[in-house]
């Protein structure tokens, strides 16, 4: 309403309403000056309102006015809203990127030019023991105290990675972490880490497999070659010839066992998974395991004063245990292998207990407990590797090829079962197989 008051004053002065210099030129000039001054003050106040609003930047309190200041305020409001939309969009994109980095299976750490942590995801925090909130702007060298990483970071040669021992690494469960630094931006560095434990174990298994296959076959071949040369070059009596031929047959049988087990593993890996059409009574499987185990025990202890004490579930109990779905030959091979291993590695006079236990969730557990020498914790994770032996000399004495537990693992995986191994040095071991409920029927719960 300020412009209306100004117009009224101008009319009163210039038009003679107040009677000053009526009809004279001074009245008109004075009125124009006063009107111009009033207009200037009014416009200045409007500009001050717009300027005060621009300083606060509150889009909910935009001054409502007309004229050039109103248009300026409206345009500024549009620009501010557009800028806020861009900022929100940028923030949303940043959060999406950070969420993607959080979901990464690898560790990600952003370092500034001084090597301080600007951000890290939960995987990196878990691998290195960082606190994603507390350790922000802490030097990576103070938190990751590893001589190999310190030398790698100081060398500034990031063309390759460095492999460190994981924070949670133990002798029985080793963990290896690969760390690779990538420079970016203005002196910043991106640290990427990943768990390469499985890769290193697979590589070690491959090397061991090649070496073991070569050794398992080369040794009998060397013996056979030596005996053949002996038979060809030396005059031998009938008894000597018979003894040499017997040793040759023993070595040939050993090679045949190795090749047969390798073929079994290859067949298991390449054949389709067993279906649910073929059912075998649990009683018959465990009964055959008992027959083989007791026969092997008699063979191994025939020249000793004591035998094994072997306990199996009673036949009357097993009759009510129903049936299991799968390939009977494979299931028999896996269960018998566990029983035979217990017999082989338990000294004469020791005890072996075989149990079939039903669970409330419908699963069933087949376990073999022995009082043998036991297994050290660092060997347990590798027992199912091909040709892996805790004691090579003891395995050869008992006639093992080093492939039995590898076959057991593949058979159980094909049937949806799991193998659990627990052992104490000097006290014995327990091998437990858990069969899923969907492969069992006819239970009496």
CSV table of C-alpha atoms in Angstrom, one decimal:
chain,number,residue,atom,x,y,z
A,1,UNK,CA,0.0,0.0,0.0
A,2,UNK,CA,3.1,2.2,0.1
A,3,UNK,CA,2.6,3.3,-3.5
A,4,UNK,CA,-0.9,4.5,-2.8
A,5,UNK,CA,0.2,6.7,0.1
A,6,UNK,CA,2.9,8.1,-2.1
A,7,UNK,CA,0.5,8.9,-4.9
A,8,UNK,CA,-1.8,10.6,-2.4
A,9,UNK,CA,0.9,12.8,-1.0
A,10,UNK,CA,2.0,13.7,-4.6
A,11,UNK,CA,-1.5,14.8,-5.5
A,12,UNK,CA,-1.9,16.9,-2.4
A,13,UNK,CA,1.3,18.7,-2.9
A,14,UNK,CA,1.2,19.2,-6.7
A,15,UNK,CA,-2.5,19.7,-7.0
A,16,UNK,CA,-2.9,22.3,-4.4
A,17,UNK,CA,-4.6,20.1,-1.8
A,18,UNK,CA,-2.3,21.6,0.8
A,19,UNK,CA,-2.1,25.0,-0.8
A,20,UNK,CA,1.7,25.2,-1.1
A,21,UNK,CA,2.8,27.4,-3.9
A,22,UNK,CA,-0.5,26.7,-5.6
A,23,UNK,CA,-0.1,26.7,-9.3
A,24,UNK,CA,3.6,27.4,-9.0
A,25,UNK,CA,6.5,25.3,-10.5
A,26,UNK,CA,8.1,24.8,-7.1
A,27,UNK,CA,5.1,22.8,-5.9
A,28,UNK,CA,5.3,20.3,-8.8
A,29,UNK,CA,9.1,19.9,-8.4
A,30,UNK,CA,8.9,19.4,-4.6
A,31,UNK,CA,6.1,16.8,-5.1
A,32,UNK,CA,8.1,14.9,-7.7
A,33,UNK,CA,11.1,14.9,-5.4
A,34,UNK,CA,9.1,13.6,-2.5
A,35,UNK,CA,7.4,11.0,-4.6
A,36,UNK,CA,10.7,9.9,-6.1
A,37,UNK,CA,12.3,9.7,-2.6
A,38,UNK,CA,9.3,7.7,-1.3
A,39,UNK,CA,9.5,5.4,-4.3
A,40,UNK,CA,13.2,4.9,-3.7
A,41,UNK,CA,12.7,4.1,0.0
A,42,UNK,CA,9.8,1.7,-0.9
A,43,UNK,CA,11.9,-0.1,-3.5
A,44,UNK,CA,14.9,-0.3,-1.2
A,45,UNK,CA,12.7,-1.9,1.5
A,46,UNK,CA,11.5,-4.5,-1.1
A,47,UNK,CA,15.1,-5.2,-2.1
A,48,UNK,CA,16.0,-5.6,1.5
A,49,UNK,CA,13.3,-8.2,2.0
A,50,UNK,CA,14.5,-10.1,-1.0
A,51,UNK,CA,18.1,-9.9,0.1
A,52,UNK,CA,17.2,-11.1,3.7
A,53,UNK,CA,15.3,-14.0,2.1
A,54,UNK,CA,18.3,-14.9,-0.1
A,55,UNK,CA,20.6,-14.9,3.0
A,56,UNK,CA,18.3,-17.4,4.8
A,57,UNK,CA,17.6,-19.5,1.7
A,58,UNK,CA,14.3,-20.7,3.2
A,59,UNK,CA,12.1,-21.7,0.3
A,60,UNK,CA,9.1,-21.9,2.5
A,61,UNK,CA,9.3,-18.2,3.3
A,62,UNK,CA,9.6,-16.6,-0.2
A,63,UNK,CA,8.5,-12.9,-0.1
A,64,UNK,CA,5.3,-12.3,-2.1
A,65,UNK,CA,5.6,-9.2,-4.1
A,66,UNK,CA,5.1,-7.8,-7.6
A,67,UNK,CA,7.4,-6.0,-10.0
A,68,UNK,CA,11.0,-6.6,-10.7
A,69,UNK,CA,11.9,-7.7,-7.2
A,70,UNK,CA,9.1,-10.2,-7.2
A,71,UNK,CA,10.3,-11.6,-10.5
A,72,UNK,CA,13.9,-11.7,-9.1
A,73,UNK,CA,12.7,-13.5,-6.0
A,74,UNK,CA,10.7,-16.0,-8.1
A,75,UNK,CA,13.6,-16.7,-10.4
A,76,UNK,CA,15.9,-17.1,-7.4
A,77,UNK,CA,13.4,-19.5,-5.8
A,78,UNK,CA,13.4,-21.6,-9.0
A,79,UNK,CA,17.1,-21.7,-9.1
A,80,UNK,CA,17.4,-22.7,-5.5
A,81,UNK,CA,14.8,-25.5,-5.9
A,82,UNK,CA,16.7,-26.7,-9.0
A,83,UNK,CA,19.9,-26.6,-7.1
A,84,UNK,CA,18.4,-28.5,-4.1
A,85,UNK,CA,17.0,-31.1,-6.5
A,86,UNK,CA,20.5,-31.6,-8.0
A,87,UNK,CA,22.0,-31.9,-4.6
A,88,UNK,CA,19.4,-34.5,-3.5
A,89,UNK,CA,20.0,-36.4,-6.8
A,90,UNK,CA,23.8,-36.3,-6.2
A,91,UNK,CA,23.3,-37.5,-2.6
A,92,UNK,CA,21.0,-40.3,-3.7
A,93,UNK,CA,23.5,-41.4,-6.3
A,94,UNK,CA,26.3,-41.3,-3.7
A,95,UNK,CA,24.3,-43.4,-1.3
A,96,UNK,CA,23.6,-45.9,-4.1
A,97,UNK,CA,27.3,-46.1,-4.9
A,98,UNK,CA,28.1,-46.6,-1.2
A,99,UNK,CA,25.4,-49.2,-0.9
A,100,UNK,CA,26.8,-51.1,-3.9
A,101,UNK,CA,30.3,-50.9,-2.3
A,102,UNK,CA,28.8,-52.2,1.0
A,103,UNK,CA,27.2,-55.1,-0.9
A,104,UNK,CA,30.6,-56.0,-2.5
A,105,UNK,CA,32.1,-59.3,-1.4
A,106,UNK,CA,35.4,-57.5,-1.4
A,107,UNK,CA,36.8,-55.0,1.0
A,108,UNK,CA,36.9,-51.3,-0.1
A,109,UNK,CA,38.8,-48.6,1.7
A,110,UNK,CA,39.1,-45.0,0.5
A,111,UNK,CA,42.3,-43.3,1.6
A,112,UNK,CA,43.2,-39.6,1.3
A,113,UNK,CA,46.6,-38.2,0.1
A,114,UNK,CA,48.1,-38.8,3.6
A,115,UNK,CA,46.9,-42.4,3.8
A,116,UNK,CA,44.0,-41.7,6.2
A,117,UNK,CA,40.8,-43.6,6.0
A,118,UNK,CA,38.0,-41.6,4.5
A,119,UNK,CA,35.5,-44.5,4.2
A,120,UNK,CA,35.4,-48.3,4.3
A,121,UNK,CA,32.8,-50.9,3.8
A,122,UNK,CA,31.8,-53.6,6.4
A,123,UNK,CA,33.8,-56.3,4.6
A,124,UNK,CA,37.0,-54.3,4.9
A,125,UNK,CA,36.2,-53.6,8.5
A,126,UNK,CA,35.7,-57.3,9.2
A,127,UNK,CA,38.8,-58.4,7.4
A,128,UNK,CA,41.1,-55.8,9.0
A,129,UNK,CA,39.3,-55.2,12.3
A,130,UNK,CA,38.4,-51.6,11.5
A,131,UNK,CA,35.6,-49.6,13.0
A,132,UNK,CA,33.7,-47.9,10.1
A,133,UNK,CA,32.8,-44.9,12.3
A,134,UNK,CA,35.5,-44.6,14.9
A,135,UNK,CA,38.5,-45.1,12.5
A,136,UNK,CA,37.6,-42.5,10.0
A,137,UNK,CA,40.6,-40.2,9.3
A,138,UNK,CA,42.9,-42.6,11.1
A,139,UNK,CA,46.1,-43.5,9.3
A,140,UNK,CA,46.0,-46.9,7.6
A,141,UNK,CA,49.5,-47.6,8.7
A,142,UNK,CA,48.6,-47.3,12.4
A,143,UNK,CA,45.6,-49.7,12.0
A,144,UNK,CA,47.0,-52.3,9.7
A,145,UNK,CA,50.3,-53.2,11.4
A,146,UNK,CA,51.7,-55.8,9.0
A,147,UNK,CA,55.3,-55.6,7.9
A,148,UNK,CA,54.5,-56.8,4.4
A,149,UNK,CA,51.8,-54.2,4.0
A,150,UNK,CA,54.0,-51.5,5.4
A,151,UNK,CA,56.7,-52.2,2.9
A,152,UNK,CA,54.1,-52.4,0.1
A,153,UNK,CA,52.5,-49.1,1.0
A,154,UNK,CA,55.9,-47.4,1.4
A,155,UNK,CA,57.3,-48.6,-1.9
A,156,UNK,CA,54.5,-46.9,-3.9
A,157,UNK,CA,54.7,-49.6,-6.5
A,158,UNK,CA,51.1,-50.8,-6.8
A,159,UNK,CA,51.4,-52.7,-10.0
A,160,UNK,CA,50.7,-56.0,-8.1
A,161,UNK,CA,48.9,-57.0,-4.9
A,162,UNK,CA,50.3,-58.3,-1.6
A,163,UNK,CA,48.8,-61.3,0.2
A,164,UNK,CA,48.5,-61.0,4.0
A,165,UNK,CA,47.5,-63.3,6.8
A,166,UNK,CA,43.9,-62.7,7.8
A,167,UNK,CA,43.0,-61.3,11.2
A,168,UNK,CA,40.9,-64.4,12.1
A,169,UNK,CA,43.5,-66.8,10.7
A,170,UNK,CA,44.3,-69.9,12.9
A,171,UNK,CA,46.4,-73.0,12.2
A,172,UNK,CA,43.3,-75.1,11.7
A,173,UNK,CA,41.5,-72.5,9.6
A,174,UNK,CA,44.1,-70.3,7.8
A,175,UNK,CA,42.9,-67.1,6.1
A,176,UNK,CA,44.7,-65.2,3.4
A,177,UNK,CA,43.7,-61.7,2.2
A,178,UNK,CA,44.9,-60.1,-1.0
A,179,UNK,CA,45.4,-56.4,-0.8
A,180,UNK,CA,45.8,-54.1,-3.9
A,181,UNK,CA,46.1,-50.4,-3.9
A,182,UNK,CA,45.0,-48.2,-6.8
A,183,UNK,CA,45.9,-44.5,-7.0
A,184,UNK,CA,43.1,-42.1,-8.1
A,185,UNK,CA,42.1,-38.5,-8.0
A,186,UNK,CA,44.3,-35.9,-6.3
A,187,UNK,CA,46.8,-38.2,-4.5
A,188,UNK,CA,44.0,-40.4,-3.1
A,189,UNK,CA,44.2,-44.2,-3.0
A,190,UNK,CA,41.6,-47.0,-3.3
A,191,UNK,CA,42.4,-50.1,-1.3
A,192,UNK,CA,40.7,-53.3,-2.5
A,193,UNK,CA,40.9,-56.5,-0.5
A,194,UNK,CA,39.5,-60.0,-1.1
A,195,UNK,CA,39.7,-63.4,0.6
A,196,UNK,CA,41.9,-65.7,-1.5
A,197,UNK,CA,42.0,-68.5,1.0
A,198,UNK,CA,40.0,-70.8,-1.2
A,199,UNK,CA,42.1,-70.0,-4.3
A,200,UNK,CA,45.4,-70.7,-2.5
A,201,UNK,CA,44.0,-73.9,-1.0
A,202,UNK,CA,42.8,-75.0,-4.4
A,203,UNK,CA,46.2,-74.3,-5.9
A,204,UNK,CA,47.9,-76.2,-3.1
A,205,UNK,CA,45.5,-79.1,-3.6
A,206,UNK,CA,46.2,-79.1,-7.3
A,207,UNK,CA,50.0,-79.2,-6.7
A,208,UNK,CA,49.6,-81.9,-4.0
A,209,UNK,CA,47.3,-83.9,-6.3
A,210,UNK,CA,49.8,-84.0,-9.1
A,211,UNK,CA,52.7,-84.8,-6.8
A,212,UNK,CA,50.7,-87.5,-5.0
A,213,UNK,CA,49.4,-89.2,-8.1
A,214,UNK,CA,52.9,-89.2,-9.5
A,215,UNK,CA,54.3,-90.6,-6.3
A,216,UNK,CA,51.5,-93.2,-5.8
A,217,UNK,CA,52.0,-94.7,-9.2
A,218,UNK,CA,55.8,-94.1,-9.7
A,219,UNK,CA,56.7,-96.0,-6.5
A,220,UNK,CA,54.9,-99.3,-7.4
A,221,UNK,CA,56.2,-99.0,-11.0
A,222,UNK,CA,59.8,-98.6,-9.7
A,223,UNK,CA,59.4,-101.7,-7.5
A,224,UNK,CA,57.9,-103.7,-10.4
A,225,UNK,CA,60.6,-102.6,-12.8
A,226,UNK,CA,63.3,-103.7,-10.3
A,227,UNK,CA,61.7,-107.1,-9.8
A,228,UNK,CA,61.3,-107.6,-13.6
A,229,UNK,CA,65.0,-106.8,-14.1
A,230,UNK,CA,65.9,-109.2,-11.3
A,231,UNK,CA,63.8,-112.0,-12.8
A,232,UNK,CA,65.3,-111.4,-16.2
A,233,UNK,CA,69.0,-111.2,-15.2
A,234,UNK,CA,69.5,-113.4,-12.1
A,235,UNK,CA,69.0,-117.2,-11.8
A,236,UNK,CA,66.5,-117.6,-9.0
A,237,UNK,CA,65.1,-120.6,-7.2
A,238,UNK,CA,61.5,-121.4,-7.3
A,239,UNK,CA,60.9,-120.0,-3.8
A,240,UNK,CA,62.6,-116.7,-4.6
A,241,UNK,CA,60.8,-116.4,-7.9
A,242,UNK,CA,57.5,-117.0,-6.1
A,243,UNK,CA,58.3,-114.5,-3.4
A,244,UNK,CA,59.2,-111.8,-6.0
A,245,UNK,CA,56.1,-112.5,-8.0
A,246,UNK,CA,54.0,-112.1,-4.9
A,247,UNK,CA,55.5,-108.7,-4.2
A,248,UNK,CA,55.0,-107.7,-7.8
A,249,UNK,CA,51.3,-108.7,-7.6
A,250,UNK,CA,51.0,-106.7,-4.4
A,251,UNK,CA,52.4,-103.6,-6.0
A,252,UNK,CA,50.2,-104.1,-9.1
A,253,UNK,CA,47.2,-104.4,-6.8
A,254,UNK,CA,48.2,-101.2,-5.1
A,255,UNK,CA,48.3,-99.3,-8.4
A,256,UNK,CA,45.0,-100.9,-9.4
A,257,UNK,CA,43.4,-99.6,-6.2
A,258,UNK,CA,44.6,-96.1,-6.9
A,259,UNK,CA,43.4,-96.1,-10.5
A,260,UNK,CA,40.0,-97.6,-9.4
A,261,UNK,CA,39.5,-94.9,-6.8
A,262,UNK,CA,40.4,-92.2,-9.3
A,263,UNK,CA,37.9,-93.6,-11.7
A,264,UNK,CA,35.3,-93.7,-9.0
A,265,UNK,CA,35.9,-90.0,-8.2
A,266,UNK,CA,35.7,-89.1,-11.8
A,267,UNK,CA,32.4,-91.0,-12.2
A,268,UNK,CA,30.9,-89.3,-9.2
A,269,UNK,CA,31.9,-85.8,-10.4
A,270,UNK,CA,30.5,-86.4,-13.9
A,271,UNK,CA,27.3,-88.3,-13.2
A,272,UNK,CA,23.9,-86.7,-12.6
A,273,UNK,CA,22.6,-86.3,-9.0
A,274,UNK,CA,20.8,-89.3,-7.6
A,275,UNK,CA,17.0,-89.1,-7.7
A,276,UNK,CA,14.3,-90.2,-5.2
A,277,UNK,CA,13.1,-93.3,-7.0
A,278,UNK,CA,15.4,-95.9,-5.5
A,279,UNK,CA,15.0,-96.7,-1.8
A,280,UNK,CA,17.3,-98.9,0.3
A,281,UNK,CA,16.6,-100.2,3.8
A,282,UNK,CA,18.8,-98.6,6.4
A,283,UNK,CA,19.1,-102.0,8.1
A,284,UNK,CA,20.7,-103.6,5.0
A,285,UNK,CA,23.2,-100.8,4.6
A,286,UNK,CA,24.4,-100.9,8.2
A,287,UNK,CA,24.4,-104.7,8.2
A,288,UNK,CA,26.8,-104.8,5.3
A,289,UNK,CA,29.0,-102.2,7.0
A,290,UNK,CA,29.1,-104.4,10.1
A,291,UNK,CA,30.0,-107.5,8.0
A,292,UNK,CA,32.9,-105.7,6.2
A,293,UNK,CA,34.1,-104.0,9.4
A,294,UNK,CA,34.3,-107.2,11.4
A,295,UNK,CA,36.0,-109.1,8.6
A,296,UNK,CA,38.6,-106.4,8.2
A,297,UNK,CA,39.2,-106.4,12.0
A,298,UNK,CA,39.8,-110.1,12.0
A,299,UNK,CA,42.3,-109.8,9.1
A,300,UNK,CA,44.2,-106.9,10.7
A,301,UNK,CA,44.4,-108.5,14.2
A,302,UNK,CA,44.9,-112.2,13.2
A,303,UNK,CA,48.5,-112.2,14.4
A,304,UNK,CA,47.8,-110.2,17.6
A,305,UNK,CA,46.6,-111.2,21.0
A,306,UNK,CA,43.8,-108.7,21.2
A,307,UNK,CA,41.0,-107.7,18.7
A,308,UNK,CA,38.8,-104.7,18.3
A,309,UNK,CA,35.6,-104.2,20.3
A,310,UNK,CA,33.0,-103.2,17.7
A,311,UNK,CA,29.5,-102.2,18.6
A,312,UNK,CA,26.7,-101.8,16.0
A,313,UNK,CA,22.9,-101.0,16.6
A,314,UNK,CA,20.8,-104.1,17.2
A,315,UNK,CA,19.1,-105.7,14.2
A,316,UNK,CA,15.7,-105.2,16.0
A,317,UNK,CA,16.3,-101.5,16.3
A,318,UNK,CA,17.4,-101.1,12.7
A,319,UNK,CA,14.3,-102.7,11.3
A,320,UNK,CA,12.2,-99.7,12.3
A,321,UNK,CA,14.5,-97.2,10.8
A,322,UNK,CA,12.9,-97.1,7.4
A,323,UNK,CA,14.6,-96.5,4.1
A,324,UNK,CA,16.9,-94.0,2.5
A,325,UNK,CA,16.8,-92.7,-1.1
A,326,UNK,CA,19.9,-92.7,-3.3
A,327,UNK,CA,22.3,-95.0,-5.2
A,328,UNK,CA,22.8,-98.0,-2.9
A,329,UNK,CA,26.3,-98.7,-4.1
A,330,UNK,CA,27.4,-95.2,-3.4
A,331,UNK,CA,25.8,-95.0,0.0
A,332,UNK,CA,27.3,-98.4,0.9
A,333,UNK,CA,30.7,-97.3,-0.3
A,334,UNK,CA,30.6,-94.1,1.8
A,335,UNK,CA,29.4,-95.7,5.1
A,336,UNK,CA,31.6,-98.7,4.8
A,337,UNK,CA,34.6,-96.4,4.2
A,338,UNK,CA,34.1,-94.6,7.5
A,339,UNK,CA,33.7,-97.9,9.4
A,340,UNK,CA,36.8,-99.5,7.6
A,341,UNK,CA,38.9,-96.4,8.4
A,342,UNK,CA,38.0,-96.7,12.0
A,343,UNK,CA,39.0,-100.3,12.0
A,344,UNK,CA,42.3,-99.6,10.2
A,345,UNK,CA,43.5,-96.8,12.4
A,346,UNK,CA,42.3,-98.1,15.8
A,347,UNK,CA,45.0,-100.3,17.4
A,348,UNK,CA,44.1,-103.8,18.5
A,349,UNK,CA,42.2,-103.8,21.7
A,350,UNK,CA,40.5,-100.5,20.9
A,351,UNK,CA,36.8,-99.9,20.6
A,352,UNK,CA,34.6,-98.8,17.7
A,353,UNK,CA,31.0,-97.7,18.1
A,354,UNK,CA,28.6,-97.2,15.2
A,355,UNK,CA,25.4,-95.3,15.9
A,356,UNK,CA,22.3,-94.5,13.8
A,357,UNK,CA,20.3,-91.7,15.5
A,358,UNK,CA,17.0,-90.1,14.6
A,359,UNK,CA,16.4,-86.4,15.1
A,360,UNK,CA,13.2,-84.5,15.9
A,361,UNK,CA,13.4,-82.6,12.6
A,362,UNK,CA,13.3,-85.8,10.6
A,363,UNK,CA,17.0,-86.0,9.9
A,364,UNK,CA,19.2,-88.9,10.8
A,365,UNK,CA,22.9,-89.1,11.9
A,366,UNK,CA,25.2,-92.1,11.1
A,367,UNK,CA,28.3,-91.8,13.3
A,368,UNK,CA,31.4,-93.8,13.8
A,369,UNK,CA,33.4,-93.3,17.0
A,370,UNK,CA,36.8,-94.9,17.6
A,371,UNK,CA,39.6,-94.9,20.2
A,372,UNK,CA,42.4,-94.5,17.7
A,373,UNK,CA,45.3,-92.1,17.9
A,374,UNK,CA,43.2,-89.0,17.0
A,375,UNK,CA,43.8,-86.2,14.5
A,376,UNK,CA,45.4,-82.9,15.1
A,377,UNK,CA,43.1,-79.8,14.5
A,378,UNK,CA,45.2,-78.5,11.6
A,379,UNK,CA,44.7,-81.7,9.6
A,380,UNK,CA,40.9,-82.0,10.0
A,381,UNK,CA,39.9,-79.4,7.3
A,382,UNK,CA,42.0,-81.2,4.7
A,383,UNK,CA,41.1,-84.8,5.4
A,384,UNK,CA,38.7,-85.0,2.5
A,385,UNK,CA,41.3,-83.8,0.0
A,386,UNK,CA,42.6,-86.3,-2.5
A,387,UNK,CA,45.7,-88.2,-1.3
A,388,UNK,CA,45.9,-86.1,1.8
A,389,UNK,CA,47.3,-88.2,4.7
A,390,UNK,CA,48.0,-87.3,8.3
A,391,UNK,CA,50.7,-90.0,8.4
A,392,UNK,CA,51.9,-91.3,5.1
A,393,UNK,CA,53.7,-94.3,6.5
A,394,UNK,CA,50.7,-95.4,8.7
A,395,UNK,CA,48.3,-95.1,5.7
A,396,UNK,CA,50.5,-97.3,3.5
A,397,UNK,CA,50.8,-99.9,6.3
A,398,UNK,CA,47.0,-100.1,6.5
A,399,UNK,CA,46.5,-100.3,2.7
A,400,UNK,CA,44.9,-96.9,2.2
A,401,UNK,CA,45.1,-95.0,-1.0
A,402,UNK,CA,44.4,-91.5,0.4
A,403,UNK,CA,41.2,-91.2,-1.7
A,404,UNK,CA,38.6,-92.8,0.6
A,405,UNK,CA,37.4,-89.7,2.4
A,406,UNK,CA,37.4,-87.8,-0.9
A,407,UNK,CA,35.0,-90.4,-2.3
A,408,UNK,CA,32.9,-90.2,0.9
A,409,UNK,CA,32.7,-86.4,0.6
A,410,UNK,CA,31.5,-86.6,-3.0
A,411,UNK,CA,28.9,-89.3,-2.3
A,412,UNK,CA,27.5,-87.4,0.6
A,413,UNK,CA,27.3,-84.1,-1.3
A,414,UNK,CA,25.5,-85.9,-4.1
A,415,UNK,CA,22.9,-87.2,-1.6
A,416,UNK,CA,22.5,-83.8,0.2
A,417,UNK,CA,24.2,-85.1,3.3
A,418,UNK,CA,27.0,-83.5,5.4
A,419,UNK,CA,30.1,-84.9,7.0
A,420,UNK,CA,31.3,-83.6,10.4
A,421,UNK,CA,34.7,-84.6,11.9
A,422,UNK,CA,35.7,-84.1,15.5
A,423,UNK,CA,38.9,-85.6,17.0
A,424,UNK,CA,41.2,-85.3,20.0
A,425,UNK,CA,44.8,-86.4,19.9
A,426,UNK,CA,45.3,-89.6,21.9
A,427,UNK,CA,41.6,-90.1,22.5
A,428,UNK,CA,40.1,-91.0,19.1
A,429,UNK,CA,37.8,-89.5,16.5
A,430,UNK,CA,34.1,-89.2,15.6
A,431,UNK,CA,32.9,-89.1,11.9
A,432,UNK,CA,29.3,-88.1,11.7
A,433,UNK,CA,27.0,-88.1,8.6
A,434,UNK,CA,23.8,-86.2,8.7
A,435,UNK,CA,21.1,-87.3,6.1
A,436,UNK,CA,18.3,-84.8,5.2
A,437,UNK,CA,14.7,-85.7,6.1
A,438,UNK,CA,13.6,-85.6,2.4
A,439,UNK,CA,15.7,-88.7,1.7
A,440,UNK,CA,14.3,-90.7,4.6
A,441,UNK,CA,11.0,-92.5,4.9
A,442,UNK,CA,9.3,-95.0,7.2
A,443,UNK,CA,10.7,-93.4,10.4
A,444,UNK,CA,9.1,-94.2,13.7
A,445,UNK,CA,9.2,-90.9,15.4
